[in-house]
Amino acid sequence: MSRTKKMTKKEMRKATGERLRRIARAGEVFLDGDAFKRIVTDPALVSGDDYRVEHDKFIQIKQTLFKLKRLEPGDIGAMTWRKHQDGATMVVVVDPDPNRRPSAGQYPLAPALAAAFDGRMAAQDMTIKGFPVLSVCGPIRDSLDDVVGVLEVFASLEPEKFQANFINY
């Protein structure tokens, strides 16, 4: 009987980061930025989960997020963001991060989110419910190559103890 070697924390972070970067890169290619920027129909009304959306575009992006999550094996959470005033708001969420708390319907720009809104892919370490999680953010671009949003994918660095894919719960 052979035993598989357990990964060190450093190896787990590297493998998870590579997996998440591949998904974020695929999201850059396959998420329709023109559809994404038309999801929220009245940006002035954004307050948490209470906003008006164009349902066809919303469903299109959400279906793409579910497909992106299946590109790599294992535990993966996904959500999209758009800029709103001095922060960001979640737009299409498959797996919300329960630690993030909005202030007046918006969230502060975390470093990886800010980098992605500037057009760069970036990673950051987070904690959810006391467990280490790695988050990778990549830009969502429209047909003019303008950044119109951000895809965030994240995964637990201790998947045997905590799953970031909240839909399984």
Coordinates of N, CA, C and O in Angstrom, one line a residue:
M1 N 0.8 -1.2 0.0 CA 0.0 0.0 0.0 C 0.9 1.2 0.0 O 1.7 1.4 0.9
S2 N 0.7 2.1 -1.0 CA 1.5 3.3 -1.0 C 0.8 4.5 -0.4 O -0.4 4.6 -0.5
R3 N 1.6 5.3 0.2 CA 1.0 6.6 0.8 C 1.4 7.8 0.0 O 2.6 7.8 -0.4
T4 N 0.5 8.7 -0.2 CA 0.9 9.9 -0.9 C 1.5 10.9 0.1 O 1.0 11.0 1.3
K5 N 2.6 11.5 -0.3 CA 3.3 12.4 0.6 C 2.4 13.7 0.8 O 1.8 14.3 -0.2
K6 N 2.2 14.1 2.0 CA 1.5 15.3 2.3 C 2.3 16.5 1.9 O 3.5 16.6 2.2
M7 N 1.7 17.5 1.3 CA 2.4 18.7 0.9 C 2.7 19.6 2.0 O 1.9 19.7 3.0
T8 N 3.8 20.3 2.0 CA 4.2 21.3 3.0 C 3.3 22.5 2.7 O 2.7 22.6 1.6
K9 N 3.2 23.4 3.7 CA 2.4 24.6 3.5 C 2.9 25.4 2.3 O 2.1 26.0 1.5
K10 N 4.2 25.5 2.1 CA 4.8 26.2 1.0 C 4.4 25.5 -0.4 O 4.0 26.2 -1.3
E11 N 4.5 24.2 -0.4 CA 4.1 23.5 -1.6 C 2.6 23.7 -1.9 O 2.2 23.8 -3.1
M12 N 1.8 23.6 -0.9 CA 0.3 23.8 -1.0 C 0.0 25.2 -1.5 O -0.8 25.3 -2.4
R13 N 0.7 26.2 -1.0 CA 0.4 27.6 -1.5 C 0.8 27.7 -2.9 O 0.1 28.3 -3.7
K14 N 2.0 27.2 -3.3 CA 2.4 27.3 -4.7 C 1.5 26.6 -5.6 O 1.1 27.1 -6.7
A15 N 1.1 25.3 -5.3 CA 0.2 24.6 -6.2 C -1.2 25.2 -6.3 O -1.8 25.3 -7.4
T16 N -1.7 25.8 -5.1 CA -3.0 26.4 -5.1 C -2.9 27.7 -6.0 O -3.8 28.0 -6.7
G17 N -1.8 28.5 -5.8 CA -1.6 29.7 -6.6 C -1.6 29.4 -8.1 O -2.2 30.2 -8.8
E18 N -0.9 28.4 -8.5 CA -0.8 28.1 -9.9 C -2.2 27.7 -10.4 O -2.6 28.1 -11.5
R19 N -3.0 26.9 -9.7 CA -4.3 26.5 -10.0 C -5.2 27.7 -10.2 O -5.9 27.9 -11.2
L20 N -5.2 28.6 -9.2 CA -6.0 29.8 -9.2 C -5.6 30.8 -10.4 O -6.5 31.4 -11.0
R21 N -4.4 30.9 -10.6 CA -3.9 31.8 -11.7 C -4.4 31.3 -13.1 O -4.8 32.0 -13.9
R22 N -4.4 29.9 -13.3 CA -4.9 29.4 -14.5 C -6.4 29.7 -14.7 O -6.8 30.0 -15.8
I23 N -7.1 29.6 -13.6 CA -8.6 29.9 -13.7 C -8.8 31.4 -13.9 O -9.6 31.8 -14.7
A24 N -8.1 32.2 -13.2 CA -8.2 33.7 -13.4 C -7.8 34.1 -14.8 O -8.5 34.9 -15.4
R25 N -6.8 33.4 -15.4 CA -6.4 33.7 -16.7 C -7.5 33.3 -17.7 O -7.8 34.0 -18.7
A26 N -8.1 32.1 -17.5 CA -9.2 31.7 -18.3 C -10.4 32.6 -18.2 O -11.0 32.9 -19.2
G27 N -10.6 33.1 -17.0 CA -11.7 34.1 -16.8 C -11.5 35.4 -17.6 O -12.4 36.0 -18.1
E28 N -10.2 35.8 -17.7 CA -9.9 37.0 -18.5 C -10.3 36.8 -19.9 O -10.7 37.7 -20.6
V29 N -10.1 35.6 -20.4 CA -10.4 35.2 -21.8 C -11.9 35.0 -22.0 O -12.5 35.5 -23.0
F30 N -12.6 34.3 -21.1 CA -13.9 33.8 -21.4 C -15.1 34.7 -20.7 O -16.2 34.5 -21.2
L31 N -14.8 35.5 -19.7 CA -15.8 36.3 -19.2 C -16.1 37.5 -20.1 O -15.2 38.2 -20.5
D32 N -17.3 37.7 -20.5 CA -17.7 38.7 -21.5 C -17.8 40.0 -20.8 O -18.8 40.3 -20.1
G33 N -16.8 40.9 -20.9 CA -16.8 42.2 -20.2 C -17.9 43.1 -20.7 O -18.4 43.9 -19.9
D34 N -18.3 43.0 -22.0 CA -19.4 43.8 -22.4 C -20.7 43.5 -21.8 O -21.5 44.3 -21.4
A35 N -20.9 42.2 -21.6 CA -22.1 41.7 -20.8 C -22.0 42.1 -19.4 O -22.9 42.6 -18.7
F36 N -20.8 41.9 -18.8 CA -20.6 42.2 -17.4 C -20.9 43.6 -17.0 O -21.6 43.9 -16.0
K37 N -20.4 44.6 -17.8 CA -20.6 46.0 -17.5 C -22.1 46.4 -17.6 O -22.5 47.5 -17.1
R38 N -22.9 45.6 -18.3 CA -24.4 45.9 -18.4 C -25.2 45.2 -17.4 O -26.5 45.3 -17.4
I39 N -24.6 44.4 -16.5 CA -25.4 43.7 -15.5 C -26.2 44.6 -14.6 O -27.4 44.5 -14.4
V40 N -25.5 45.5 -13.9 CA -26.1 46.4 -13.0 C -26.8 47.5 -13.8 O -26.1 48.3 -14.5
T41 N -28.1 47.6 -13.7 CA -28.8 48.6 -14.5 C -29.0 50.0 -13.9 O -29.2 50.9 -14.5
D42 N -28.9 50.0 -12.6 CA -29.0 51.3 -11.9 C -27.9 51.4 -10.8 O -28.2 51.1 -9.6
P43 N -26.7 51.8 -11.1 CA -25.6 51.8 -10.1 C -25.9 52.6 -8.9 O -25.3 52.4 -7.8
A44 N -26.7 53.6 -9.0 CA -27.0 54.5 -7.8 C -27.7 53.7 -6.7 O -27.7 54.1 -5.6
L45 N -28.4 52.6 -7.1 CA -29.1 51.9 -6.1 C -28.3 50.8 -5.3 O -28.9 50.1 -4.5
V46 N -27.1 50.6 -5.7 CA -26.3 49.5 -5.1 C -26.2 49.7 -3.6 O -25.7 50.7 -3.1
S47 N -26.6 48.7 -2.9 CA -26.5 48.6 -1.4 C -26.5 47.2 -1.0 O -27.6 46.6 -0.8
G48 N -25.4 46.6 -0.9 CA -25.3 45.2 -0.5 C -25.9 44.3 -1.7 O -25.4 44.5 -2.8
D49 N -26.8 43.5 -1.4 CA -27.4 42.6 -2.4 C -28.6 43.3 -3.1 O -29.3 42.6 -3.9
D50 N -28.9 44.5 -2.8 CA -30.1 45.1 -3.3 C -29.7 46.0 -4.5 O -29.4 47.2 -4.3
Y51 N -29.8 45.5 -5.7 CA -29.5 46.3 -6.9 C -30.3 45.7 -8.0 O -30.6 44.5 -8.0
R52 N -30.6 46.5 -9.0 CA -31.3 46.0 -10.2 C -30.3 45.5 -11.2 O -29.3 46.1 -11.4
V53 N -30.7 44.3 -11.8 CA -29.8 43.7 -12.8 C -30.5 43.4 -14.1 O -31.7 43.2 -14.1
E54 N -29.7 43.3 -15.1 CA -30.2 42.7 -16.4 C -30.0 41.2 -16.3 O -28.9 40.7 -16.3
H55 N -31.1 40.5 -16.1 CA -31.0 39.1 -15.7 C -30.3 38.2 -16.7 O -29.6 37.3 -16.4
D56 N -30.5 38.4 -18.0 CA -29.8 37.6 -19.0 C -28.3 37.7 -18.9 O -27.6 36.7 -19.0
K57 N -27.8 38.9 -18.7 CA -26.4 39.1 -18.6 C -25.9 38.5 -17.3 O -24.8 37.9 -17.2
F58 N -26.6 38.7 -16.2 CA -26.3 38.2 -14.9 C -26.1 36.6 -15.0 O -25.1 36.1 -14.5
I59 N -27.1 36.0 -15.6 CA -27.1 34.5 -15.7 C -25.9 34.1 -16.6 O -25.3 33.1 -16.3
Q60 N -25.7 34.8 -17.7 CA -24.6 34.4 -18.5 C -23.3 34.4 -17.8 O -22.5 33.5 -17.9
I61 N -23.0 35.5 -17.0 CA -21.8 35.6 -16.3 C -21.7 34.5 -15.2 O -20.7 33.9 -14.9
K62 N -22.8 34.3 -14.5 CA -22.8 33.3 -13.4 C -22.6 31.9 -14.0 O -21.8 31.1 -13.4
Q63 N -23.2 31.6 -15.1 CA -22.9 30.3 -15.7 C -21.4 30.1 -16.1 O -20.8 29.1 -15.9
T64 N -20.8 31.2 -16.6 CA -19.4 31.1 -16.9 C -18.5 30.9 -15.6 O -17.6 30.2 -15.7
L65 N -18.9 31.6 -14.5 CA -18.2 31.4 -13.3 C -18.3 29.9 -12.8 O -17.3 29.3 -12.4
F66 N -19.4 29.3 -12.9 CA -19.5 27.9 -12.6 C -18.6 27.0 -13.5 O -18.0 26.1 -13.0
K67 N -18.6 27.3 -14.7 CA -17.7 26.6 -15.7 C -16.2 26.8 -15.3 O -15.4 25.8 -15.3
L68 N -15.9 28.0 -15.0 CA -14.5 28.3 -14.6 C -14.0 27.5 -13.4 O -12.9 27.0 -13.3
K69 N -14.9 27.4 -12.4 CA -14.6 26.6 -11.2 C -14.3 25.2 -11.5 O -13.6 24.5 -10.8
R70 N -14.9 24.7 -12.6 CA -14.7 23.3 -13.0 C -13.4 23.0 -13.8 O -13.1 21.9 -14.1
L71 N -12.7 24.1 -14.2 CA -11.5 23.9 -15.0 C -10.4 23.2 -14.2 O -9.6 22.5 -14.8
E72 N -10.3 23.3 -12.9 CA -9.3 22.7 -12.1 C -10.0 21.9 -11.0 O -11.0 22.3 -10.5
P73 N -9.3 20.8 -10.6 CA -9.9 20.0 -9.5 C -9.8 20.7 -8.2 O -9.0 21.6 -8.0
G74 N -10.6 20.3 -7.2 CA -10.4 20.8 -5.9 C -11.4 22.0 -5.5 O -12.3 22.3 -6.3
D75 N -11.1 22.5 -4.4 CA -12.0 23.5 -3.8 C -11.7 24.9 -4.3 O -10.5 25.4 -4.2
I76 N -12.7 25.5 -4.9 CA -12.5 26.8 -5.5 C -13.7 27.7 -5.3 O -14.8 27.2 -5.6
G77 N -13.5 28.9 -4.8 CA -14.6 29.9 -4.7 C -14.5 30.9 -5.8 O -13.4 31.2 -6.3
A78 N -15.6 31.6 -6.2 CA -15.5 32.6 -7.3 C -16.5 33.7 -7.1 O -17.6 33.4 -6.6
M79 N -16.1 34.9 -7.5 CA -17.0 36.0 -7.4 C -16.5 37.1 -8.3 O -15.3 37.1 -8.7
T80 N -17.3 38.1 -8.7 CA -16.9 39.2 -9.5 C -17.2 40.5 -8.8 O -18.1 40.6 -8.0
W81 N -16.4 41.5 -9.2 CA -16.5 42.8 -8.5 C -16.5 43.9 -9.6 O -16.0 43.7 -10.7
R82 N -17.1 45.0 -9.2 CA -17.0 46.2 -10.0 C -16.7 47.4 -9.1 O -17.0 47.4 -7.9
K83 N -16.1 48.4 -9.6 CA -15.8 49.6 -8.8 C -17.0 50.3 -8.5 O -18.0 50.4 -9.3
H84 N -17.1 50.9 -7.3 CA -18.2 51.7 -6.9 C -17.7 52.7 -5.9 O -17.2 52.3 -4.8
Q85 N -17.8 54.0 -6.3 CA -17.3 55.1 -5.5 C -15.8 54.8 -5.1 O -15.0 54.6 -6.0
D86 N -15.4 54.8 -3.8 CA -14.0 54.6 -3.5 C -13.7 53.1 -3.2 O -12.6 52.8 -2.7
G87 N -14.6 52.2 -3.4 CA -14.4 50.8 -3.1 C -14.9 49.9 -4.3 O -14.7 50.3 -5.4
A88 N -15.4 48.8 -3.9 CA -15.9 47.8 -4.9 C -17.2 47.2 -4.3 O -17.4 47.1 -3.1
T89 N -18.0 46.7 -5.3 CA -19.2 45.9 -4.9 C -19.1 44.6 -5.6 O -18.6 44.5 -6.7
M90 N -19.7 43.6 -4.9 CA -19.8 42.3 -5.5 C -20.9 42.4 -6.6 O -21.9 43.0 -6.3
V91 N -20.7 41.7 -7.7 CA -21.8 41.8 -8.7 C -22.4 40.4 -8.9 O -23.6 40.2 -8.7
V92 N -21.6 39.4 -9.3 CA -22.1 38.0 -9.5 C -21.2 37.2 -8.5 O -20.0 37.1 -8.6
V93 N -21.9 36.6 -7.6 CA -21.2 35.8 -6.6 C -21.7 34.4 -6.6 O -22.9 34.0 -6.6
V94 N -20.7 33.5 -6.7 CA -21.0 32.0 -6.6 C -20.7 31.6 -5.2 O -21.4 30.9 -4.5
D95 N -19.5 32.1 -4.6 CA -19.1 31.7 -3.3 C -18.7 33.0 -2.5 O -17.6 33.4 -2.7
P96 N -19.5 33.5 -1.7 CA -19.2 34.8 -1.0 C -18.2 34.5 0.1 O -18.2 33.4 0.7
D97 N -17.4 35.5 0.4 CA -16.4 35.4 1.5 C -17.2 36.0 2.7 O -17.5 37.2 2.8
P98 N -17.5 35.1 3.7 CA -18.4 35.6 4.8 C -17.7 36.6 5.8 O -18.3 37.2 6.6
N99 N -16.4 36.7 5.6 CA -15.6 37.7 6.5 C -15.8 39.1 6.0 O -15.6 40.0 6.8
R100 N -16.0 39.3 4.8 CA -16.1 40.7 4.2 C -17.4 41.3 4.6 O -18.4 40.7 4.4
R101 N -17.3 42.5 5.1 CA -18.5 43.2 5.5 C -18.5 44.6 4.8 O -17.5 45.3 4.8
P102 N -19.6 44.8 4.1 CA -19.7 46.1 3.3 C -19.9 47.3 4.2 O -20.5 47.2 5.3
S103 N -19.5 48.4 3.8 CA -19.8 49.7 4.4 C -20.6 50.5 3.4 O -20.0 50.8 2.4
A104 N -21.8 50.7 3.7 CA -22.7 51.4 2.8 C -22.8 50.7 1.4 O -22.8 51.4 0.4
G105 N -22.8 49.4 1.4 CA -22.9 48.6 0.2 C -21.6 48.4 -0.6 O -21.6 47.8 -1.7
Q106 N -20.5 49.0 -0.1 CA -19.3 48.8 -0.8 C -18.2 48.3 0.1 O -18.3 48.4 1.3
Y107 N -17.2 47.6 -0.5 CA -16.1 47.1 0.2 C -14.8 47.8 -0.1 O -14.7 48.3 -1.2
P108 N -13.9 47.9 0.9 CA -12.6 48.6 0.6 C -11.9 47.8 -0.4 O -12.0 46.6 -0.5
L109 N -11.1 48.5 -1.2 CA -10.3 47.8 -2.2 C -9.1 47.1 -1.6 O -8.1 47.8 -1.2
A110 N -9.1 45.8 -1.5 CA -8.0 45.0 -1.1 C -6.8 45.2 -2.1 O -7.1 45.5 -3.3
P111 N -5.6 44.9 -1.7 CA -4.5 45.1 -2.7 C -4.6 44.3 -4.0 O -4.4 44.9 -5.1
A112 N -5.0 43.1 -3.9 CA -5.2 42.3 -5.2 C -6.3 42.8 -6.0 O -6.2 42.8 -7.3
L113 N -7.4 43.3 -5.4 CA -8.5 43.9 -6.2 C -8.1 45.1 -6.9 O -8.4 45.3 -8.0
A114 N -7.3 46.0 -6.1 CA -6.9 47.2 -6.7 C -5.9 47.0 -7.9 O -6.0 47.6 -9.0
A115 N -5.1 46.0 -7.8 CA -4.1 45.6 -8.9 C -4.9 45.1 -10.1 O -4.6 45.5 -11.2
A116 N -5.9 44.3 -9.9 CA -6.7 43.8 -11.0 C -7.5 44.9 -11.7 O -7.7 44.9 -12.9
F117 N -8.0 45.9 -10.9 CA -8.7 47.0 -11.5 C -7.7 47.9 -12.3 O -8.2 48.5 -13.2
D118 N -6.5 47.8 -12.0 CA -5.4 48.4 -12.8 C -4.9 47.6 -14.0 O -4.0 48.0 -14.7
G119 N -5.6 46.4 -14.1 CA -5.2 45.6 -15.3 C -4.2 44.5 -15.1 O -3.8 43.8 -16.0
R120 N -3.8 44.2 -13.8 CA -2.8 43.2 -13.5 C -3.5 42.1 -12.7 O -4.3 42.3 -11.8
M121 N -3.0 40.9 -12.9 CA -3.4 39.8 -12.0 C -2.6 39.8 -10.7 O -1.4 40.2 -10.8
A122 N -3.2 39.6 -9.6 CA -2.5 39.7 -8.3 C -3.1 38.6 -7.4 O -4.3 38.3 -7.5
A123 N -2.3 38.2 -6.4 CA -2.7 37.3 -5.4 C -2.6 37.9 -4.0 O -1.8 38.8 -3.8
Q124 N -3.3 37.4 -3.1 CA -3.2 37.9 -1.7 C -3.7 36.8 -0.7 O -4.5 35.9 -1.1
D125 N -3.1 36.8 0.4 CA -3.5 35.8 1.5 C -4.6 36.4 2.3 O -4.6 37.6 2.5
M126 N -5.5 35.6 2.6 CA -6.7 36.0 3.4 C -6.9 35.0 4.5 O -6.3 33.9 4.5
T127 N -7.9 35.3 5.4 CA -8.3 34.3 6.3 C -9.8 34.3 6.3 O -10.5 35.3 6.3
I128 N -10.4 33.1 6.2 CA -11.9 32.9 6.3 C -12.1 32.0 7.5 O -11.6 30.9 7.5
K129 N -12.9 32.5 8.4 CA -13.3 31.6 9.6 C -12.0 31.1 10.3 O -12.0 30.0 10.8
G130 N -10.9 31.9 10.3 CA -9.7 31.5 10.9 C -8.8 30.6 10.1 O -7.7 30.2 10.6
F131 N -9.2 30.3 8.9 CA -8.4 29.4 8.0 C -7.7 30.1 6.9 O -8.3 31.1 6.4
P132 N -6.5 29.8 6.6 CA -5.7 30.5 5.5 C -6.3 30.2 4.1 O -6.6 29.0 3.8
V133 N -6.5 31.2 3.4 CA -7.1 31.2 2.0 C -6.2 32.0 1.1 O -5.7 33.1 1.5
L134 N -6.0 31.5 -0.1 CA -5.3 32.3 -1.1 C -6.3 32.8 -2.1 O -7.2 32.1 -2.6
S135 N -6.2 34.1 -2.5 CA -7.1 34.7 -3.4 C -6.3 35.2 -4.6 O -5.3 35.8 -4.4
V136 N -6.8 35.0 -5.8 CA -6.2 35.6 -7.0 C -7.3 36.4 -7.7 O -8.4 35.9 -8.0
C137 N -6.9 37.6 -8.1 CA -7.8 38.5 -8.8 C -7.3 38.8 -10.2 O -6.1 39.1 -10.3
G138 N -8.1 38.8 -11.1 CA -7.8 39.1 -12.5 C -8.8 40.1 -13.1 O -10.0 40.1 -12.8
P139 N -8.4 40.9 -14.1 CA -9.3 41.9 -14.7 C -10.3 41.2 -15.6 O -10.0 40.2 -16.3
I140 N -11.5 41.8 -15.7 CA -12.5 41.5 -16.7 C -12.4 42.7 -17.7 O -12.6 43.8 -17.3
R141 N -12.2 42.4 -18.9 CA -12.1 43.4 -20.0 C -13.3 43.4 -20.9 O -13.8 42.3 -21.3
D142 N -13.6 44.6 -21.5 CA -14.6 44.6 -22.5 C -14.0 44.6 -23.9 O -12.7 44.4 -24.0
S143 N -14.7 44.7 -24.9 CA -14.2 44.6 -26.3 C -13.2 45.7 -26.7 O -12.5 45.6 -27.6
L144 N -13.2 46.8 -25.9 CA -12.2 47.9 -26.1 C -11.0 47.7 -25.3 O -10.1 48.6 -25.2
D145 N -10.9 46.6 -24.6 CA -9.8 46.2 -23.7 C -9.7 47.1 -22.4 O -8.7 47.1 -21.7
D146 N -10.9 47.7 -22.1 CA -10.9 48.5 -20.8 C -11.3 47.5 -19.7 O -12.1 46.6 -19.9
V147 N -10.7 47.7 -18.5 CA -11.1 46.9 -17.4 C -12.4 47.4 -16.8 O -12.6 48.5 -16.5
V148 N -13.4 46.5 -16.8 CA -14.8 46.8 -16.4 C -15.1 46.1 -15.1 O -16.2 46.4 -14.5
G149 N -14.3 45.2 -14.6 CA -14.6 44.4 -13.4 C -13.4 43.6 -13.1 O -12.4 43.6 -13.7
V150 N -13.6 42.8 -12.0 CA -12.6 41.9 -11.5 C -13.2 40.5 -11.2 O -14.3 40.4 -10.6
L151 N -12.5 39.5 -11.6 CA -12.8 38.1 -11.2 C -11.9 37.8 -10.1 O -10.7 37.9 -10.1
E152 N -12.5 37.3 -9.0 CA -11.7 36.8 -7.8 C -12.0 35.3 -7.7 O -13.2 34.9 -7.6
V153 N -10.9 34.5 -7.7 CA -11.1 33.1 -7.4 C -10.2 32.8 -6.1 O -9.2 33.5 -5.9
F154 N -10.7 32.0 -5.3 CA -10.0 31.7 -4.0 C -10.1 30.3 -3.6 O -11.1 29.6 -4.0
A155 N -9.2 29.8 -2.8 CA -9.2 28.4 -2.3 C -8.5 28.4 -1.0 O -7.6 29.1 -0.7
S156 N -9.0 27.4 -0.2 CA -8.4 27.2 1.1 C -7.0 26.6 1.0 O -6.8 25.7 0.1
L157 N -6.1 27.0 1.9 CA -4.8 26.4 1.9 C -4.8 25.2 2.9 O -3.7 24.6 3.0
E158 N -5.9 24.9 3.5 CA -6.0 23.8 4.4 C -7.4 23.1 4.0 O -8.3 23.0 4.8
P159 N -7.5 22.6 2.8 CA -8.7 22.0 2.3 C -9.3 20.9 3.1 O -10.5 20.6 3.1
E160 N -8.4 20.2 3.9 CA -8.9 19.1 4.7 C -9.6 19.6 5.9 O -10.4 18.9 6.5
K161 N -9.4 20.9 6.2 CA -10.1 21.5 7.4 C -11.2 22.5 7.0 O -12.1 22.7 7.8
F162 N -11.1 23.1 5.9 CA -12.0 24.1 5.5 C -12.1 24.2 4.0 O -11.1 24.2 3.3
Q163 N -13.3 24.4 3.5 CA -13.6 24.5 2.1 C -14.1 25.9 1.7 O -14.9 26.4 2.4
A164 N -13.5 26.5 0.7 CA -13.9 27.8 0.3 C -15.1 27.8 -0.7 O -15.8 28.8 -0.9
N165 N -15.4 26.6 -1.2 CA -16.6 26.4 -2.1 C -17.8 26.3 -1.2 O -18.2 25.2 -0.9
F166 N -18.4 27.4 -0.8 CA -19.5 27.4 0.1 C -20.8 26.7 -0.4 O -21.7 26.4 0.3
I167 N -20.9 26.5 -1.7 CA -22.0 25.9 -2.3 C -22.2 24.5 -1.9 O -23.3 23.9 -1.9
N168 N -21.1 23.9 -1.4 CA -21.2 22.5 -1.0 C -21.8 22.3 0.4 O -22.0 21.2 0.9
Y169 N -21.9 23.4 1.1 CA -22.4 23.4 2.5 C -23.9 23.5 2.6 O -24.5 24.1 1.8

